Amino acid sequence: MPQPLSTCAAVRLAAVELVLSDMDGTWLGDDHSPSPGGTAAISEAAASGLAFCFATGRCPQSASDASGLDLSSRPGIYSNGAVVRGIGGAPLYALDLPSELLGSLGELAREEGICVLYNDIDDFWTPSLDAPMALHLHDDYGDPRPKQGVPSKAQLIHLVGREQELDRIEERVR
């Protein structure tokens, strides 16, 4: 069983400045809510003078909502590394995908009957809210409800569909 930070040797902690944690399946339980141990770990890290942040596939708003913490002033790595915030929550990096890619993946998804969800920092977009699985990330993970349309920029694109549909397009998107 892992030791609480407070019981670790001071010499081991002296070299540590930042504690990073994934969210889903790590810091959050199976029900996507914070575990008591995870919440205690953040408090303990702060009491030990360590910075704590998440490195997650979630967007910043979803991470904040799921954790129950105001993450706007904390560093963090979001959207599978496509959005990075530094000290005080200052934006450090956002991987804005080429606009041609947004259009071509949207067209591919439409042709194959797969839902495309574009993620622009904290906003989600989809060409049709009626598409199967358009609300999957919102309903299952608490991500912001998608808006209908295609954004002018996005850092992450989710292609969501049944396994057989996704298998059909795998070679075309690699």
Tab-separated table of C-alpha atoms in Angstrom:
chain	number	residue	atom	x	y	z
A	1	MET	CA	0.000	0.000	0.000
A	2	PRO	CA	1.381	3.473	-0.879
A	3	GLN	CA	2.639	5.591	1.985
A	4	PRO	CA	1.067	8.962	2.752
A	5	LEU	CA	3.400	11.816	1.813
A	6	SER	CA	3.784	12.839	5.440
A	7	THR	CA	5.485	9.507	6.238
A	8	CYS	CA	7.998	9.702	3.367
A	9	ALA	CA	11.559	10.563	4.259
A	10	ALA	CA	12.167	14.316	4.023
A	11	VAL	CA	15.211	13.712	1.872
A	12	ARG	CA	13.036	11.918	-0.714
A	13	LEU	CA	10.513	14.755	-0.790
A	14	ALA	CA	13.178	17.463	-1.046
A	15	ALA	CA	13.697	16.705	-4.743
A	16	VAL	CA	9.959	16.708	-5.530
A	17	GLU	CA	8.316	19.957	-6.606
A	18	LEU	CA	5.225	18.782	-8.433
A	19	VAL	CA	2.813	15.885	-8.082
A	20	LEU	CA	0.871	14.928	-11.231
A	21	SER	CA	-2.086	12.589	-11.375
A	22	ASP	CA	-4.290	11.192	-14.084
A	23	MET	CA	-8.007	11.461	-13.345
A	24	ASP	CA	-10.215	8.701	-14.756
A	25	GLY	CA	-9.376	5.334	-13.261
A	26	THR	CA	-6.669	6.858	-11.054
A	27	TRP	CA	-7.711	9.871	-8.969
A	28	LEU	CA	-11.403	9.443	-9.730
A	29	GLY	CA	-13.260	6.269	-8.832
A	30	ASP	CA	-15.226	4.063	-11.202
A	31	ASP	CA	-18.227	6.348	-10.729
A	32	HIS	CA	-16.150	9.348	-11.961
A	33	SER	CA	-16.194	11.012	-8.536
A	34	PRO	CA	-13.204	11.894	-6.346
A	35	SER	CA	-11.966	9.218	-4.009
A	36	PRO	CA	-11.477	10.161	-0.341
A	37	GLY	CA	-7.818	9.176	-0.637
A	38	GLY	CA	-7.324	11.380	-3.687
A	39	THR	CA	-8.764	14.423	-1.966
A	40	ALA	CA	-6.600	13.759	1.085
A	41	ALA	CA	-3.515	13.430	-1.150
A	42	ILE	CA	-4.047	16.911	-2.600
A	43	SER	CA	-4.354	18.396	0.880
A	44	GLU	CA	-1.307	16.508	2.052
A	45	ALA	CA	0.746	17.608	-0.966
A	46	ALA	CA	-0.169	21.242	-0.308
A	47	ALA	CA	0.689	20.890	3.387
A	48	SER	CA	4.094	19.486	2.353
A	49	GLY	CA	4.701	22.461	0.044
A	50	LEU	CA	4.214	20.485	-3.161
A	51	ALA	CA	2.286	21.688	-6.179
A	52	PHE	CA	-0.400	19.297	-7.407
A	53	CYS	CA	-1.946	19.168	-10.847
A	54	PHE	CA	-3.769	16.815	-13.153
A	55	ALA	CA	-2.503	15.355	-16.410
A	56	THR	CA	-5.694	14.131	-18.020
A	57	GLY	CA	-7.584	13.573	-21.217
A	58	ARG	CA	-10.348	15.790	-19.859
A	59	CYS	CA	-10.691	19.429	-20.822
A	60	PRO	CA	-9.985	21.988	-18.044
A	61	GLN	CA	-13.667	22.589	-17.204
A	62	SER	CA	-14.486	18.883	-17.078
A	63	ALA	CA	-11.461	18.261	-14.823
A	64	SER	CA	-12.567	21.055	-12.502
A	65	ASP	CA	-16.163	19.822	-12.389
A	66	ALA	CA	-15.179	16.179	-11.825
A	67	SER	CA	-12.652	17.002	-9.100
A	68	GLY	CA	-14.878	19.483	-7.301
A	69	LEU	CA	-11.874	21.828	-7.241
A	70	ASP	CA	-11.352	25.228	-8.789
A	71	LEU	CA	-8.498	24.368	-11.127
A	72	SER	CA	-8.468	27.728	-12.902
A	73	SER	CA	-5.460	28.943	-10.893
A	74	ARG	CA	-3.500	25.678	-10.903
A	75	PRO	CA	-1.099	24.238	-13.450
A	76	GLY	CA	-2.432	21.318	-15.430
A	77	ILE	CA	-2.132	19.214	-18.552
A	78	TYR	CA	-5.490	18.719	-20.268
A	79	SER	CA	-7.024	17.228	-23.402
A	80	ASN	CA	-4.296	14.561	-23.635
A	81	GLY	CA	-1.581	17.222	-23.605
A	82	ALA	CA	-3.164	19.519	-26.197
A	83	VAL	CA	-3.852	22.189	-23.541
A	84	VAL	CA	-1.277	23.092	-20.878
A	85	ARG	CA	-1.624	25.619	-18.084
A	86	GLY	CA	1.242	26.856	-15.926
A	87	ILE	CA	1.636	28.602	-12.593
A	88	GLY	CA	-1.521	30.439	-11.614
A	89	GLY	CA	-3.416	28.655	-14.403
A	90	ALA	CA	-1.755	30.819	-17.079
A	91	PRO	CA	-2.133	29.344	-20.591
A	92	LEU	CA	1.223	27.898	-21.714
A	93	TYR	CA	0.241	25.878	-24.751
A	94	ALA	CA	-2.707	24.980	-26.922
A	95	LEU	CA	-2.252	22.758	-29.963
A	96	ASP	CA	-4.591	24.341	-32.483
A	97	LEU	CA	-5.159	21.733	-35.168
A	98	PRO	CA	-5.146	22.833	-38.814
A	99	SER	CA	-8.601	23.969	-39.941
A	100	GLU	CA	-8.374	21.662	-42.988
A	101	LEU	CA	-8.134	18.719	-40.588
A	102	LEU	CA	-11.338	19.763	-38.835
A	103	GLY	CA	-13.195	19.761	-42.132
A	104	SER	CA	-11.727	16.546	-43.529
A	105	LEU	CA	-12.329	14.534	-40.342
A	106	GLY	CA	-15.841	15.934	-40.121
A	107	GLU	CA	-16.523	14.820	-43.691
A	108	LEU	CA	-15.039	11.385	-43.047
A	109	ALA	CA	-17.160	10.967	-39.917
A	110	ARG	CA	-20.307	11.974	-41.834
A	111	GLU	CA	-19.532	9.501	-44.658
A	112	GLU	CA	-19.001	6.635	-42.226
A	113	GLY	CA	-21.818	7.398	-39.786
A	114	ILE	CA	-19.448	8.225	-36.939
A	115	CYS	CA	-19.892	11.125	-34.572
A	116	VAL	CA	-17.162	13.755	-34.494
A	117	LEU	CA	-16.693	15.922	-31.400
A	118	TYR	CA	-14.344	18.882	-31.617
A	119	ASN	CA	-12.808	20.175	-28.377
A	120	ASP	CA	-11.702	23.829	-28.225
A	121	ILE	CA	-10.287	24.332	-24.691
A	122	ASP	CA	-13.561	24.030	-22.706
A	123	ASP	CA	-16.061	24.029	-25.565
A	124	PHE	CA	-17.247	20.958	-27.436
A	125	TRP	CA	-18.838	21.077	-30.880
A	126	THR	CA	-20.493	18.524	-33.128
A	127	PRO	CA	-22.099	18.983	-36.546
A	128	SER	CA	-25.311	17.331	-35.306
A	129	LEU	CA	-26.578	16.929	-31.773
A	130	ASP	CA	-28.871	14.189	-33.144
A	131	ALA	CA	-25.944	12.008	-34.229
A	132	PRO	CA	-25.589	8.766	-32.282
A	133	MET	CA	-23.156	9.290	-29.413
A	134	ALA	CA	-23.045	13.088	-29.849
A	135	LEU	CA	-23.692	13.480	-26.124
A	136	HIS	CA	-21.514	10.547	-25.014
A	137	LEU	CA	-18.740	12.585	-23.364
A	138	HIS	CA	-21.270	14.910	-21.762
A	139	ASP	CA	-23.543	12.164	-20.457
A	140	ASP	CA	-20.878	9.659	-19.393
A	141	TYR	CA	-18.007	11.899	-18.237
A	142	GLY	CA	-19.618	15.221	-17.447
A	143	ASP	CA	-17.800	17.101	-20.207
A	144	PRO	CA	-19.475	20.353	-21.283
A	145	ARG	CA	-22.561	19.819	-23.439
A	146	PRO	CA	-21.568	20.132	-27.095
A	147	LYS	CA	-22.791	22.992	-29.228
A	148	GLN	CA	-24.074	22.285	-32.708
A	149	GLY	CA	-21.700	23.306	-35.478
A	150	VAL	CA	-18.028	23.193	-36.367
A	151	PRO	CA	-15.622	25.486	-34.509
A	152	SER	CA	-13.002	27.644	-36.180
A	153	LYS	CA	-10.314	25.949	-34.072
A	154	ALA	CA	-9.906	22.853	-31.905
A	155	GLN	CA	-7.114	21.178	-29.989
A	156	LEU	CA	-8.594	17.691	-29.861
A	157	ILE	CA	-10.970	15.726	-32.068
A	158	HIS	CA	-12.917	12.743	-30.782
A	159	LEU	CA	-14.292	10.248	-33.284
A	160	VAL	CA	-17.012	8.310	-31.489
A	161	GLY	CA	-18.851	5.298	-32.826
A	162	ARG	CA	-19.246	1.560	-32.671
A	163	GLU	CA	-16.041	-0.446	-32.809
A	164	GLN	CA	-16.765	-1.830	-36.291
A	165	GLU	CA	-17.295	1.692	-37.679
A	166	LEU	CA	-14.083	2.960	-36.125
A	167	ASP	CA	-12.159	-0.084	-37.391
A	168	ARG	CA	-13.301	0.725	-40.954
A	169	ILE	CA	-11.686	4.174	-40.910
A	170	GLU	CA	-8.576	3.420	-38.859
A	171	GLU	CA	-6.219	3.297	-41.813
A	172	ARG	CA	-7.626	6.545	-43.243
A	173	VAL	CA	-6.970	8.562	-40.076
A	174	ARG	CA	-3.465	7.348	-39.230
